[in-house]
Structures are given as structure tokens and as C-alpha cells.
């Protein structure tokens, strides 16, 4: 958990999942925990690398009714200067009746984090980054419509009033919502187990780099750029640290 909170957002979902069974664990859960440690053991040089490229971005996602008790998993990540500065994966306290509701409730938590980050960046005098923290990527267009339109929606009248506070911040432009295709959503890393190709893409999107792979073009230069990073090209999407996807 210490590694997950400090510099390894790639294990956030796995740690969150096994932590649910810490009181009444069995051999199956212990096997899962050992697998996490094995992954950390073979990736000791992987860490967040800031300033290589890219601006800030934010993405959030929810996996509807993925838990044994029909609760959903919500997660989000905030990226600044090419690497993650905040991330979260947490089981929602309310059972969502649709994927839209799950996304909407996860969006509320992401908005809270965005407002806090905007406040601390303002206090630190980094106001030029505030606009980057306002844009939140969502892969559910109905959830975007629900947050952007304050009119009465009969199908969502049962949602707790606390989740509707984000409408106020969308209206006063404290938060901007934009659509992002599901396959390019970096937030997927915090809500579900992913196939290896998507796992690699999304970890790169969080700025997680294996520092042992750095091959310096000029060891005497003050502005040294890893040559392996130069081999990465950007395609349309929003999985990468610049709001775009990675490809080799």
C-alpha cells in the first residue's frame, strides 16, 4: 500500500481489491498478494517521470456492478507535467442501477479531487496549470449530459443530492467535461483487471517509466532526452500523458 500511494499507481486496483479481504483472507487472497509483490520485484526501476513531455489531464472511469455485492468500482487519475500526481480506486458506497449512475458517482469524486488540486496549485502560484486540471475525460456520454443539464431527469431522481453538486461546477466552468472513447480511458487501470497491451498503454499514460531503459543521447548535455522516448509516437486518443494515446 505504501508503494501504491507513493509512486506506483499501476498496482492501485490490485491493492484495493485484495485489501477488501484483509480481515478474512484465505490462501487465494494470499496468492494474489504474492503476485503483486512478484510484479514489484521484477519492476524495481519503474517510477513516475515528470517533465519528459505533455501537459496535464484527468480521466475517470467506473466498472458497474463488478463487486460481489453488486457495488461498482470508481477510479480516476490526474496527470501533470507528463506523470500522475493523484489517483484513486475505491468501491462505491451506493449500489448503482445503471452504468450511467456508476459513472456519474465516480465523476463526483473526481470533481472533488480536481477542485482540491486547483486550490493547492493556486496557493503554490502555479496558476498556469489550473486550466489543465479543469478538463475531465469521461467515456459515458449520458453521464456528461446528466452533469451538464440541470433539468429534471425522472430516471435519476433517486440519486443522492450530494452527487449533483458537480452540476454547479460545470455551470460556472470550474470543471469541463469531454468525451473519451472507452479503449483510450486511462481510468480503466483503476477499475478493472486489464489485458497486458492495455495495461502497458495506460501505465505509459500515467508517466510510469522504467528508468533502467533510459539511453542518454548525450551524457554531457544538461538537457538529456532518453532515446527510447523518441521512438514513441502519438496517435489520436486520450490514454497518453498529453491526452493522447501511445504507439511504437
JSON list of C-alpha atoms in Angstrom, two decimals:
[
{"chain": "A", "resi": 1, "resn": "UNK", "atom": "CA", "xyz": [0.00, 0.00, 0.00]},
{"chain": "A", "resi": 2, "resn": "UNK", "atom": "CA", "xyz": [2.92, 2.37, 0.69]},
{"chain": "A", "resi": 3, "resn": "UNK", "atom": "CA", "xyz": [4.23, 1.85, -2.85]},
{"chain": "A", "resi": 4, "resn": "UNK", "atom": "CA", "xyz": [0.74, 2.28, -4.31]},
{"chain": "A", "resi": 5, "resn": "UNK", "atom": "CA", "xyz": [0.19, 5.59, -2.50]},
{"chain": "A", "resi": 6, "resn": "UNK", "atom": "CA", "xyz": [3.65, 6.97, -3.24]},
{"chain": "A", "resi": 7, "resn": "UNK", "atom": "CA", "xyz": [4.82, 6.15, -6.74]},
{"chain": "A", "resi": 8, "resn": "UNK", "atom": "CA", "xyz": [3.16, 3.04, -8.17]},
{"chain": "A", "resi": 9, "resn": "UNK", "atom": "CA", "xyz": [-0.37, 3.82, -9.41]},
{"chain": "A", "resi": 10, "resn": "UNK", "atom": "CA", "xyz": [-0.17, 0.72, -11.62]},
{"chain": "A", "resi": 11, "resn": "UNK", "atom": "CA", "xyz": [-0.91, -1.53, -8.61]},
{"chain": "A", "resi": 12, "resn": "UNK", "atom": "CA", "xyz": [-3.74, 0.62, -7.22]},
{"chain": "A", "resi": 13, "resn": "UNK", "atom": "CA", "xyz": [-6.60, -1.59, -8.38]},
{"chain": "A", "resi": 14, "resn": "UNK", "atom": "CA", "xyz": [-4.92, -4.83, -7.30]},
{"chain": "A", "resi": 15, "resn": "UNK", "atom": "CA", "xyz": [-4.08, -3.47, -3.83]},
{"chain": "A", "resi": 16, "resn": "UNK", "atom": "CA", "xyz": [-7.58, -2.05, -3.43]},
{"chain": "A", "resi": 17, "resn": "UNK", "atom": "CA", "xyz": [-9.09, -5.39, -4.41]},
{"chain": "A", "resi": 18, "resn": "UNK", "atom": "CA", "xyz": [-7.09, -7.59, -2.04]},
{"chain": "A", "resi": 19, "resn": "UNK", "atom": "CA", "xyz": [-7.45, -5.08, 0.82]},
{"chain": "A", "resi": 20, "resn": "UNK", "atom": "CA", "xyz": [-11.16, -5.87, 0.92]},
{"chain": "A", "resi": 21, "resn": "UNK", "atom": "CA", "xyz": [-10.31, -9.33, 2.23]},
{"chain": "A", "resi": 22, "resn": "UNK", "atom": "CA", "xyz": [-7.66, -8.39, 4.79]},
{"chain": "A", "resi": 23, "resn": "UNK", "atom": "CA", "xyz": [-9.88, -9.30, 7.77]},
{"chain": "A", "resi": 24, "resn": "UNK", "atom": "CA", "xyz": [-10.99, -12.69, 6.48]},
{"chain": "A", "resi": 25, "resn": "UNK", "atom": "CA", "xyz": [-8.38, -13.74, 3.94]},
{"chain": "A", "resi": 26, "resn": "UNK", "atom": "CA", "xyz": [-7.68, -17.26, 2.68]},
{"chain": "A", "resi": 27, "resn": "UNK", "atom": "CA", "xyz": [-4.96, -18.87, 0.58]},
{"chain": "A", "resi": 28, "resn": "UNK", "atom": "CA", "xyz": [-6.45, -17.48, -2.65]},
{"chain": "A", "resi": 29, "resn": "UNK", "atom": "CA", "xyz": [-6.05, -13.91, -1.46]},
{"chain": "A", "resi": 30, "resn": "UNK", "atom": "CA", "xyz": [-2.53, -14.59, -0.18]},
{"chain": "A", "resi": 31, "resn": "UNK", "atom": "CA", "xyz": [-1.61, -15.92, -3.64]},
{"chain": "A", "resi": 32, "resn": "UNK", "atom": "CA", "xyz": [-2.91, -12.68, -5.15]},
{"chain": "A", "resi": 33, "resn": "UNK", "atom": "CA", "xyz": [-0.86, -10.61, -2.70]},
{"chain": "A", "resi": 34, "resn": "UNK", "atom": "CA", "xyz": [2.30, -12.57, -3.54]},
{"chain": "A", "resi": 35, "resn": "UNK", "atom": "CA", "xyz": [1.65, -11.96, -7.23]},
{"chain": "A", "resi": 36, "resn": "UNK", "atom": "CA", "xyz": [1.62, -8.20, -6.58]},
{"chain": "A", "resi": 37, "resn": "UNK", "atom": "CA", "xyz": [4.96, -8.48, -4.78]},
{"chain": "A", "resi": 38, "resn": "UNK", "atom": "CA", "xyz": [6.39, -10.52, -7.65]},
{"chain": "A", "resi": 39, "resn": "UNK", "atom": "CA", "xyz": [5.34, -7.80, -10.08]},
{"chain": "A", "resi": 40, "resn": "UNK", "atom": "CA", "xyz": [7.05, -5.15, -7.92]},
{"chain": "A", "resi": 41, "resn": "UNK", "atom": "CA", "xyz": [10.15, -7.34, -7.64]},
{"chain": "A", "resi": 42, "resn": "UNK", "atom": "CA", "xyz": [10.60, -7.54, -11.43]},
{"chain": "A", "resi": 43, "resn": "UNK", "atom": "CA", "xyz": [9.89, -3.82, -11.98]},
{"chain": "A", "resi": 44, "resn": "UNK", "atom": "CA", "xyz": [12.04, -2.14, -9.29]},
{"chain": "A", "resi": 45, "resn": "UNK", "atom": "CA", "xyz": [13.14, 0.68, -11.61]},
{"chain": "A", "resi": 46, "resn": "UNK", "atom": "CA", "xyz": [9.68, 1.70, -12.73]},
{"chain": "A", "resi": 47, "resn": "UNK", "atom": "CA", "xyz": [8.52, 5.04, -11.44]},
{"chain": "A", "resi": 48, "resn": "UNK", "atom": "CA", "xyz": [6.82, 8.30, -12.27]},
{"chain": "A", "resi": 49, "resn": "UNK", "atom": "CA", "xyz": [8.88, 10.52, -14.56]},
{"chain": "A", "resi": 50, "resn": "UNK", "atom": "CA", "xyz": [7.89, 14.18, -14.72]},
{"chain": "A", "resi": 51, "resn": "UNK", "atom": "CA", "xyz": [8.74, 16.75, -17.34]},
{"chain": "A", "resi": 52, "resn": "UNK", "atom": "CA", "xyz": [9.54, 14.49, -20.30]},
{"chain": "A", "resi": 53, "resn": "UNK", "atom": "CA", "xyz": [6.60, 15.73, -22.33]},
{"chain": "A", "resi": 54, "resn": "UNK", "atom": "CA", "xyz": [2.95, 16.57, -22.16]},
{"chain": "A", "resi": 55, "resn": "UNK", "atom": "CA", "xyz": [0.54, 18.72, -20.26]},
{"chain": "A", "resi": 56, "resn": "UNK", "atom": "CA", "xyz": [-1.92, 17.86, -17.56]},
{"chain": "A", "resi": 57, "resn": "UNK", "atom": "CA", "xyz": [-5.03, 15.76, -17.99]},
{"chain": "A", "resi": 58, "resn": "UNK", "atom": "CA", "xyz": [-7.60, 13.91, -15.93]},
{"chain": "A", "resi": 59, "resn": "UNK", "atom": "CA", "xyz": [-9.59, 10.77, -16.59]},
{"chain": "A", "resi": 60, "resn": "UNK", "atom": "CA", "xyz": [-12.10, 8.80, -14.57]},
{"chain": "A", "resi": 61, "resn": "UNK", "atom": "CA", "xyz": [-13.94, 5.54, -15.01]},
{"chain": "A", "resi": 62, "resn": "UNK", "atom": "CA", "xyz": [-16.32, 3.21, -13.22]},
{"chain": "A", "resi": 63, "resn": "UNK", "atom": "CA", "xyz": [-16.84, -0.53, -13.55]},
{"chain": "A", "resi": 64, "resn": "UNK", "atom": "CA", "xyz": [-20.55, -1.10, -12.97]},
{"chain": "A", "resi": 65, "resn": "UNK", "atom": "CA", "xyz": [-21.58, -3.84, -10.50]},
{"chain": "A", "resi": 66, "resn": "UNK", "atom": "CA", "xyz": [-18.17, -5.51, -10.60]},
{"chain": "A", "resi": 67, "resn": "UNK", "atom": "CA", "xyz": [-18.19, -6.38, -6.89]},
{"chain": "A", "resi": 68, "resn": "UNK", "atom": "CA", "xyz": [-19.66, -9.48, -5.29]},
{"chain": "A", "resi": 69, "resn": "UNK", "atom": "CA", "xyz": [-22.19, -7.25, -3.52]},
{"chain": "A", "resi": 70, "resn": "UNK", "atom": "CA", "xyz": [-23.20, -5.52, -6.80]},
{"chain": "A", "resi": 71, "resn": "UNK", "atom": "CA", "xyz": [-21.35, -2.34, -5.93]},
{"chain": "A", "resi": 72, "resn": "UNK", "atom": "CA", "xyz": [-19.27, -0.57, -8.57]},
{"chain": "A", "resi": 73, "resn": "UNK", "atom": "CA", "xyz": [-15.59, 0.38, -8.57]},
{"chain": "A", "resi": 74, "resn": "UNK", "atom": "CA", "xyz": [-14.77, 4.00, -9.32]},
{"chain": "A", "resi": 75, "resn": "UNK", "atom": "CA", "xyz": [-11.35, 5.39, -10.12]},
{"chain": "A", "resi": 76, "resn": "UNK", "atom": "CA", "xyz": [-9.59, 8.45, -11.50]},
{"chain": "A", "resi": 77, "resn": "UNK", "atom": "CA", "xyz": [-6.14, 9.83, -12.24]},
{"chain": "A", "resi": 78, "resn": "UNK", "atom": "CA", "xyz": [-4.71, 13.33, -12.59]},
{"chain": "A", "resi": 79, "resn": "UNK", "atom": "CA", "xyz": [-1.64, 13.90, -14.74]},
{"chain": "A", "resi": 80, "resn": "UNK", "atom": "CA", "xyz": [0.59, 16.98, -14.67]},
{"chain": "A", "resi": 81, "resn": "UNK", "atom": "CA", "xyz": [3.90, 17.54, -16.48]},
{"chain": "A", "resi": 82, "resn": "UNK", "atom": "CA", "xyz": [3.74, 14.11, -18.06]},
{"chain": "A", "resi": 83, "resn": "UNK", "atom": "CA", "xyz": [3.09, 11.95, -14.97]},
{"chain": "A", "resi": 84, "resn": "UNK", "atom": "CA", "xyz": [0.37, 11.24, -12.43]},
{"chain": "A", "resi": 85, "resn": "UNK", "atom": "CA", "xyz": [0.05, 13.49, -9.38]},
{"chain": "A", "resi": 86, "resn": "UNK", "atom": "CA", "xyz": [-3.12, 11.93, -7.98]},
{"chain": "A", "resi": 87, "resn": "UNK", "atom": "CA", "xyz": [-5.03, 8.67, -8.40]},
{"chain": "A", "resi": 88, "resn": "UNK", "atom": "CA", "xyz": [-7.70, 6.64, -6.65]},
{"chain": "A", "resi": 89, "resn": "UNK", "atom": "CA", "xyz": [-9.54, 3.32, -6.87]},
{"chain": "A", "resi": 90, "resn": "UNK", "atom": "CA", "xyz": [-12.42, 2.77, -4.48]},
{"chain": "A", "resi": 91, "resn": "UNK", "atom": "CA", "xyz": [-15.61, 0.76, -4.14]},
{"chain": "A", "resi": 92, "resn": "UNK", "atom": "CA", "xyz": [-18.68, 2.98, -4.29]},
{"chain": "A", "resi": 93, "resn": "UNK", "atom": "CA", "xyz": [-20.84, 3.11, -1.18]},
{"chain": "A", "resi": 94, "resn": "UNK", "atom": "CA", "xyz": [-24.12, 3.18, -3.13]},
{"chain": "A", "resi": 95, "resn": "UNK", "atom": "CA", "xyz": [-25.40, 0.46, -5.46]},
{"chain": "A", "resi": 96, "resn": "UNK", "atom": "CA", "xyz": [-25.81, 1.97, -8.94]},
{"chain": "A", "resi": 97, "resn": "UNK", "atom": "CA", "xyz": [-28.77, 0.84, -11.03]},
{"chain": "A", "resi": 98, "resn": "UNK", "atom": "CA", "xyz": [-27.02, 1.54, -14.34]},
{"chain": "A", "resi": 99, "resn": "UNK", "atom": "CA", "xyz": [-23.57, 2.18, -15.78]},
{"chain": "A", "resi": 100, "resn": "UNK", "atom": "CA", "xyz": [-24.53, 5.85, -16.17]},
{"chain": "A", "resi": 101, "resn": "UNK", "atom": "CA", "xyz": [-25.19, 6.17, -12.45]},
{"chain": "A", "resi": 102, "resn": "UNK", "atom": "CA", "xyz": [-21.88, 4.46, -11.63]},
{"chain": "A", "resi": 103, "resn": "UNK", "atom": "CA", "xyz": [-20.02, 6.83, -13.97]},
{"chain": "A", "resi": 104, "resn": "UNK", "atom": "CA", "xyz": [-21.88, 9.84, -12.56]},
{"chain": "A", "resi": 105, "resn": "UNK", "atom": "CA", "xyz": [-20.98, 8.97, -8.97]},
{"chain": "A", "resi": 106, "resn": "UNK", "atom": "CA", "xyz": [-17.35, 8.31, -9.92]},
{"chain": "A", "resi": 107, "resn": "UNK", "atom": "CA", "xyz": [-17.31, 11.66, -11.71]},
{"chain": "A", "resi": 108, "resn": "UNK", "atom": "CA", "xyz": [-18.40, 13.38, -8.50]},
{"chain": "A", "resi": 109, "resn": "UNK", "atom": "CA", "xyz": [-15.36, 12.03, -6.65]},
{"chain": "A", "resi": 110, "resn": "UNK", "atom": "CA", "xyz": [-13.07, 13.12, -9.47]},
{"chain": "A", "resi": 111, "resn": "UNK", "atom": "CA", "xyz": [-14.55, 16.64, -9.39]},
{"chain": "A", "resi": 112, "resn": "UNK", "atom": "CA", "xyz": [-13.83, 16.87, -5.65]},
{"chain": "A", "resi": 113, "resn": "UNK", "atom": "CA", "xyz": [-10.19, 15.97, -6.30]},
{"chain": "A", "resi": 114, "resn": "UNK", "atom": "CA", "xyz": [-9.98, 18.43, -9.20]},
{"chain": "A", "resi": 115, "resn": "UNK", "atom": "CA", "xyz": [-11.27, 21.29, -7.05]},
{"chain": "A", "resi": 116, "resn": "UNK", "atom": "CA", "xyz": [-8.74, 20.46, -4.33]},
{"chain": "A", "resi": 117, "resn": "UNK", "atom": "CA", "xyz": [-5.87, 20.30, -6.84]},
{"chain": "A", "resi": 118, "resn": "UNK", "atom": "CA", "xyz": [-6.89, 23.62, -8.36]},
{"chain": "A", "resi": 119, "resn": "UNK", "atom": "CA", "xyz": [-6.84, 25.14, -4.89]},
{"chain": "A", "resi": 120, "resn": "UNK", "atom": "CA", "xyz": [-3.39, 23.83, -3.96]},
{"chain": "A", "resi": 121, "resn": "UNK", "atom": "CA", "xyz": [-1.90, 24.77, -7.35]},
{"chain": "A", "resi": 122, "resn": "UNK", "atom": "CA", "xyz": [-3.30, 28.28, -6.88]},
{"chain": "A", "resi": 123, "resn": "UNK", "atom": "CA", "xyz": [-1.73, 28.52, -3.42]},
{"chain": "A", "resi": 124, "resn": "UNK", "atom": "CA", "xyz": [1.61, 27.39, -4.86]},
{"chain": "A", "resi": 125, "resn": "UNK", "atom": "CA", "xyz": [1.48, 30.06, -7.55]},
{"chain": "A", "resi": 126, "resn": "UNK", "atom": "CA", "xyz": [1.14, 27.53, -10.38]},
{"chain": "A", "resi": 127, "resn": "UNK", "atom": "CA", "xyz": [-1.97, 29.11, -11.85]},
{"chain": "A", "resi": 128, "resn": "UNK", "atom": "CA", "xyz": [-0.94, 28.33, -15.41]},
{"chain": "A", "resi": 129, "resn": "UNK", "atom": "CA", "xyz": [-1.79, 24.68, -14.68]},
{"chain": "A", "resi": 130, "resn": "UNK", "atom": "CA", "xyz": [-5.30, 25.36, -13.37]},
{"chain": "A", "resi": 131, "resn": "UNK", "atom": "CA", "xyz": [-6.93, 25.03, -16.77]},
{"chain": "A", "resi": 132, "resn": "UNK", "atom": "CA", "xyz": [-5.35, 21.59, -17.22]},
{"chain": "A", "resi": 133, "resn": "UNK", "atom": "CA", "xyz": [-6.96, 20.36, -14.01]},
{"chain": "A", "resi": 134, "resn": "UNK", "atom": "CA", "xyz": [-10.41, 21.56, -15.07]},
{"chain": "A", "resi": 135, "resn": "UNK", "atom": "CA", "xyz": [-10.80, 19.22, -18.04]},
{"chain": "A", "resi": 136, "resn": "UNK", "atom": "CA", "xyz": [-12.15, 15.79, -17.07]},
{"chain": "A", "resi": 137, "resn": "UNK", "atom": "CA", "xyz": [-12.43, 12.98, -19.61]},
{"chain": "A", "resi": 138, "resn": "UNK", "atom": "CA", "xyz": [-15.49, 10.73, -19.42]},
{"chain": "A", "resi": 139, "resn": "UNK", "atom": "CA", "xyz": [-16.34, 7.69, -21.55]},
{"chain": "A", "resi": 140, "resn": "UNK", "atom": "CA", "xyz": [-20.10, 7.84, -20.90]},
{"chain": "A", "resi": 141, "resn": "UNK", "atom": "CA", "xyz": [-21.93, 10.48, -22.93]},
{"chain": "A", "resi": 142, "resn": "UNK", "atom": "CA", "xyz": [-25.16, 10.10, -20.94]},
{"chain": "A", "resi": 143, "resn": "UNK", "atom": "CA", "xyz": [-23.26, 10.92, -17.73]},
{"chain": "A", "resi": 144, "resn": "UNK", "atom": "CA", "xyz": [-21.86, 14.04, -19.43]},
{"chain": "A", "resi": 145, "resn": "UNK", "atom": "CA", "xyz": [-25.37, 15.09, -20.47]},
{"chain": "A", "resi": 146, "resn": "UNK", "atom": "CA", "xyz": [-26.69, 14.46, -16.95]},
{"chain": "A", "resi": 147, "resn": "UNK", "atom": "CA", "xyz": [-23.95, 16.59, -15.40]},
{"chain": "A", "resi": 148, "resn": "UNK", "atom": "CA", "xyz": [-24.26, 19.38, -17.98]},
{"chain": "A", "resi": 149, "resn": "UNK", "atom": "CA", "xyz": [-28.06, 19.68, -17.95]},
{"chain": "A", "resi": 150, "resn": "UNK", "atom": "CA", "xyz": [-29.70, 20.59, -14.66]},
{"chain": "A", "resi": 151, "resn": "UNK", "atom": "CA", "xyz": [-33.23, 19.83, -15.82]},
{"chain": "A", "resi": 152, "resn": "UNK", "atom": "CA", "xyz": [-35.29, 17.12, -14.10]},
{"chain": "A", "resi": 153, "resn": "UNK", "atom": "CA", "xyz": [-34.42, 13.55, -15.10]},
{"chain": "A", "resi": 154, "resn": "UNK", "atom": "CA", "xyz": [-37.04, 11.03, -13.88]},
{"chain": "A", "resi": 155, "resn": "UNK", "atom": "CA", "xyz": [-34.64, 8.11, -14.27]},
{"chain": "A", "resi": 156, "resn": "UNK", "atom": "CA", "xyz": [-32.12, 9.62, -11.85]},
{"chain": "A", "resi": 157, "resn": "UNK", "atom": "CA", "xyz": [-34.33, 11.28, -9.24]},
{"chain": "A", "resi": 158, "resn": "UNK", "atom": "CA", "xyz": [-33.27, 8.69, -6.66]},
{"chain": "A", "resi": 159, "resn": "UNK", "atom": "CA", "xyz": [-29.57, 9.65, -6.84]},
{"chain": "A", "resi": 160, "resn": "UNK", "atom": "CA", "xyz": [-28.35, 11.25, -3.64]},
{"chain": "A", "resi": 161, "resn": "UNK", "atom": "CA", "xyz": [-28.23, 15.05, -3.81]},
{"chain": "A", "resi": 162, "resn": "UNK", "atom": "CA", "xyz": [-24.52, 15.02, -2.97]},
{"chain": "A", "resi": 163, "resn": "UNK", "atom": "CA", "xyz": [-23.74, 13.67, -6.43]},
{"chain": "A", "resi": 164, "resn": "UNK", "atom": "CA", "xyz": [-25.48, 16.57, -8.16]},
{"chain": "A", "resi": 165, "resn": "UNK", "atom": "CA", "xyz": [-23.15, 19.22, -6.77]},
{"chain": "A", "resi": 166, "resn": "UNK", "atom": "CA", "xyz": [-20.89, 18.78, -9.80]},
{"chain": "A", "resi": 167, "resn": "UNK", "atom": "CA", "xyz": [-23.57, 20.42, -11.99]},
{"chain": "A", "resi": 168, "resn": "UNK", "atom": "CA", "xyz": [-22.87, 23.73, -10.25]},
{"chain": "A", "resi": 169, "resn": "UNK", "atom": "CA", "xyz": [-19.17, 23.47, -11.03]},
{"chain": "A", "resi": 170, "resn": "UNK", "atom": "CA", "xyz": [-19.84, 22.54, -14.65]},
{"chain": "A", "resi": 171, "resn": "UNK", "atom": "CA", "xyz": [-22.16, 25.54, -14.97]},
{"chain": "A", "resi": 172, "resn": "UNK", "atom": "CA", "xyz": [-19.63, 28.01, -13.54]},
{"chain": "A", "resi": 173, "resn": "UNK", "atom": "CA", "xyz": [-16.90, 26.42, -15.71]},
{"chain": "A", "resi": 174, "resn": "UNK", "atom": "CA", "xyz": [-14.86, 25.28, -12.73]},
{"chain": "A", "resi": 175, "resn": "UNK", "atom": "CA", "xyz": [-14.99, 21.87, -14.43]},
{"chain": "A", "resi": 176, "resn": "UNK", "atom": "CA", "xyz": [-15.14, 20.92, -18.12]},
{"chain": "A", "resi": 177, "resn": "UNK", "atom": "CA", "xyz": [-16.29, 17.50, -19.28]},
{"chain": "A", "resi": 178, "resn": "UNK", "atom": "CA", "xyz": [-15.12, 15.93, -22.54]},
{"chain": "A", "resi": 179, "resn": "UNK", "atom": "CA", "xyz": [-15.83, 12.57, -24.10]},
{"chain": "A", "resi": 180, "resn": "UNK", "atom": "CA", "xyz": [-13.10, 9.96, -24.40]},
{"chain": "A", "resi": 181, "resn": "UNK", "atom": "CA", "xyz": [-13.50, 6.51, -26.05]},
{"chain": "A", "resi": 182, "resn": "UNK", "atom": "CA", "xyz": [-13.54, 3.65, -23.57]},
{"chain": "A", "resi": 183, "resn": "UNK", "atom": "CA", "xyz": [-10.46, 1.92, -25.04]},
{"chain": "A", "resi": 184, "resn": "UNK", "atom": "CA", "xyz": [-8.41, 5.10, -24.54]},
{"chain": "A", "resi": 185, "resn": "UNK", "atom": "CA", "xyz": [-9.56, 5.77, -20.97]},
{"chain": "A", "resi": 186, "resn": "UNK", "atom": "CA", "xyz": [-6.58, 5.71, -18.61]},
{"chain": "A", "resi": 187, "resn": "UNK", "atom": "CA", "xyz": [-9.01, 5.49, -15.70]},
{"chain": "A", "resi": 188, "resn": "UNK", "atom": "CA", "xyz": [-9.68, 1.86, -16.70]},
{"chain": "A", "resi": 189, "resn": "UNK", "atom": "CA", "xyz": [-6.45, 1.00, -14.92]},
{"chain": "A", "resi": 190, "resn": "UNK", "atom": "CA", "xyz": [-8.11, 1.78, -11.58]},
{"chain": "A", "resi": 191, "resn": "UNK", "atom": "CA", "xyz": [-11.41, -0.05, -12.06]},
{"chain": "A", "resi": 192, "resn": "UNK", "atom": "CA", "xyz": [-10.68, -3.45, -13.57]},
{"chain": "A", "resi": 193, "resn": "UNK", "atom": "CA", "xyz": [-8.06, -6.03, -14.48]},
{"chain": "A", "resi": 194, "resn": "UNK", "atom": "CA", "xyz": [-6.82, -5.24, -18.00]},
{"chain": "A", "resi": 195, "resn": "UNK", "atom": "CA", "xyz": [-5.22, -7.30, -20.78]},
{"chain": "A", "resi": 196, "resn": "UNK", "atom": "CA", "xyz": [-1.48, -6.75, -20.97]},
{"chain": "A", "resi": 197, "resn": "UNK", "atom": "CA", "xyz": [-1.45, -4.44, -24.06]},
{"chain": "A", "resi": 198, "resn": "UNK", "atom": "CA", "xyz": [-3.95, -2.02, -22.49]},
{"chain": "A", "resi": 199, "resn": "UNK", "atom": "CA", "xyz": [-2.16, -2.24, -19.14]},
{"chain": "A", "resi": 200, "resn": "UNK", "atom": "CA", "xyz": [1.10, -1.14, -20.78]},
{"chain": "A", "resi": 201, "resn": "UNK", "atom": "CA", "xyz": [-0.56, 1.69, -22.70]},
{"chain": "A", "resi": 202, "resn": "UNK", "atom": "CA", "xyz": [-2.30, 3.09, -19.62]},
{"chain": "A", "resi": 203, "resn": "UNK", "atom": "CA", "xyz": [0.79, 2.86, -17.40]},
{"chain": "A", "resi": 204, "resn": "UNK", "atom": "CA", "xyz": [2.65, 4.90, -20.01]},
{"chain": "A", "resi": 205, "resn": "UNK", "atom": "CA", "xyz": [-0.25, 7.33, -19.96]},
{"chain": "A", "resi": 206, "resn": "UNK", "atom": "CA", "xyz": [0.36, 7.82, -16.23]},
{"chain": "A", "resi": 207, "resn": "UNK", "atom": "CA", "xyz": [4.03, 8.60, -16.84]},
{"chain": "A", "resi": 208, "resn": "UNK", "atom": "CA", "xyz": [5.27, 5.32, -15.36]},
{"chain": "A", "resi": 209, "resn": "UNK", "atom": "CA", "xyz": [8.66, 4.77, -16.97]},
{"chain": "A", "resi": 210, "resn": "UNK", "atom": "CA", "xyz": [11.28, 2.08, -16.44]},
{"chain": "A", "resi": 211, "resn": "UNK", "atom": "CA", "xyz": [14.28, 4.25, -15.66]},
{"chain": "A", "resi": 212, "resn": "UNK", "atom": "CA", "xyz": [16.73, 1.45, -16.39]},
{"chain": "A", "resi": 213, "resn": "UNK", "atom": "CA", "xyz": [15.71, 1.67, -20.05]},
{"chain": "A", "resi": 214, "resn": "UNK", "atom": "CA", "xyz": [16.99, 5.23, -20.41]},
{"chain": "A", "resi": 215, "resn": "UNK", "atom": "CA", "xyz": [19.67, 5.52, -23.08]},
{"chain": "A", "resi": 216, "resn": "UNK", "atom": "CA", "xyz": [21.05, 9.06, -22.99]},
{"chain": "A", "resi": 217, "resn": "UNK", "atom": "CA", "xyz": [21.80, 10.69, -26.32]},
{"chain": "A", "resi": 218, "resn": "UNK", "atom": "CA", "xyz": [24.45, 12.94, -24.86]},
{"chain": "A", "resi": 219, "resn": "UNK", "atom": "CA", "xyz": [25.73, 12.20, -21.37]},
{"chain": "A", "resi": 220, "resn": "UNK", "atom": "CA", "xyz": [27.36, 15.63, -21.24]},
{"chain": "A", "resi": 221, "resn": "UNK", "atom": "CA", "xyz": [24.25, 17.57, -22.10]},
{"chain": "A", "resi": 222, "resn": "UNK", "atom": "CA", "xyz": [22.26, 19.28, -19.38]},
{"chain": "A", "resi": 223, "resn": "UNK", "atom": "CA", "xyz": [19.03, 18.63, -21.26]},
{"chain": "A", "resi": 224, "resn": "UNK", "atom": "CA", "xyz": [19.33, 14.89, -21.70]},
{"chain": "A", "resi": 225, "resn": "UNK", "atom": "CA", "xyz": [16.49, 13.14, -23.51]},
{"chain": "A", "resi": 226, "resn": "UNK", "atom": "CA", "xyz": [16.05, 9.36, -23.40]},
{"chain": "A", "resi": 227, "resn": "UNK", "atom": "CA", "xyz": [16.42, 7.97, -26.93]},
{"chain": "A", "resi": 228, "resn": "UNK", "atom": "CA", "xyz": [13.84, 5.28, -26.30]},
{"chain": "A", "resi": 229, "resn": "UNK", "atom": "CA", "xyz": [11.27, 8.02, -25.64]},
{"chain": "A", "resi": 230, "resn": "UNK", "atom": "CA", "xyz": [12.00, 9.45, -29.07]},
{"chain": "A", "resi": 231, "resn": "UNK", "atom": "CA", "xyz": [10.81, 6.18, -30.60]},
{"chain": "A", "resi": 232, "resn": "UNK", "atom": "CA", "xyz": [7.33, 6.71, -29.16]},
{"chain": "A", "resi": 233, "resn": "UNK", "atom": "CA", "xyz": [4.80, 8.39, -31.43]},
{"chain": "A", "resi": 234, "resn": "UNK", "atom": "CA", "xyz": [1.45, 9.82, -30.52]},
{"chain": "A", "resi": 235, "resn": "UNK", "atom": "CA", "xyz": [-1.85, 8.90, -32.11]},
{"chain": "A", "resi": 236, "resn": "UNK", "atom": "CA", "xyz": [-5.39, 10.19, -31.60]},
{"chain": "A", "resi": 237, "resn": "UNK", "atom": "CA", "xyz": [-6.90, 9.25, -28.28]},
{"chain": "A", "resi": 238, "resn": "UNK", "atom": "CA", "xyz": [-6.50, 10.23, -24.66]},
{"chain": "A", "resi": 239, "resn": "UNK", "atom": "CA", "xyz": [-4.54, 7.47, -22.92]},
{"chain": "A", "resi": 240, "resn": "UNK", "atom": "CA", "xyz": [-1.19, 9.24, -23.03]},
{"chain": "A", "resi": 241, "resn": "UNK", "atom": "CA", "xyz": [0.14, 11.89, -20.72]},
{"chain": "A", "resi": 242, "resn": "UNK", "atom": "CA", "xyz": [-0.73, 14.61, -23.26]},
{"chain": "A", "resi": 243, "resn": "UNK", "atom": "CA", "xyz": [-4.29, 13.43, -23.62]},
{"chain": "A", "resi": 244, "resn": "UNK", "atom": "CA", "xyz": [-3.29, 11.19, -26.50]},
{"chain": "A", "resi": 245, "resn": "UNK", "atom": "CA", "xyz": [-2.51, 7.53, -26.96]},
{"chain": "A", "resi": 246, "resn": "UNK", "atom": "CA", "xyz": [0.88, 5.84, -27.22]},
{"chain": "A", "resi": 247, "resn": "UNK", "atom": "CA", "xyz": [2.13, 3.59, -30.01]},
{"chain": "A", "resi": 248, "resn": "UNK", "atom": "CA", "xyz": [5.51, 2.20, -31.01]}
]
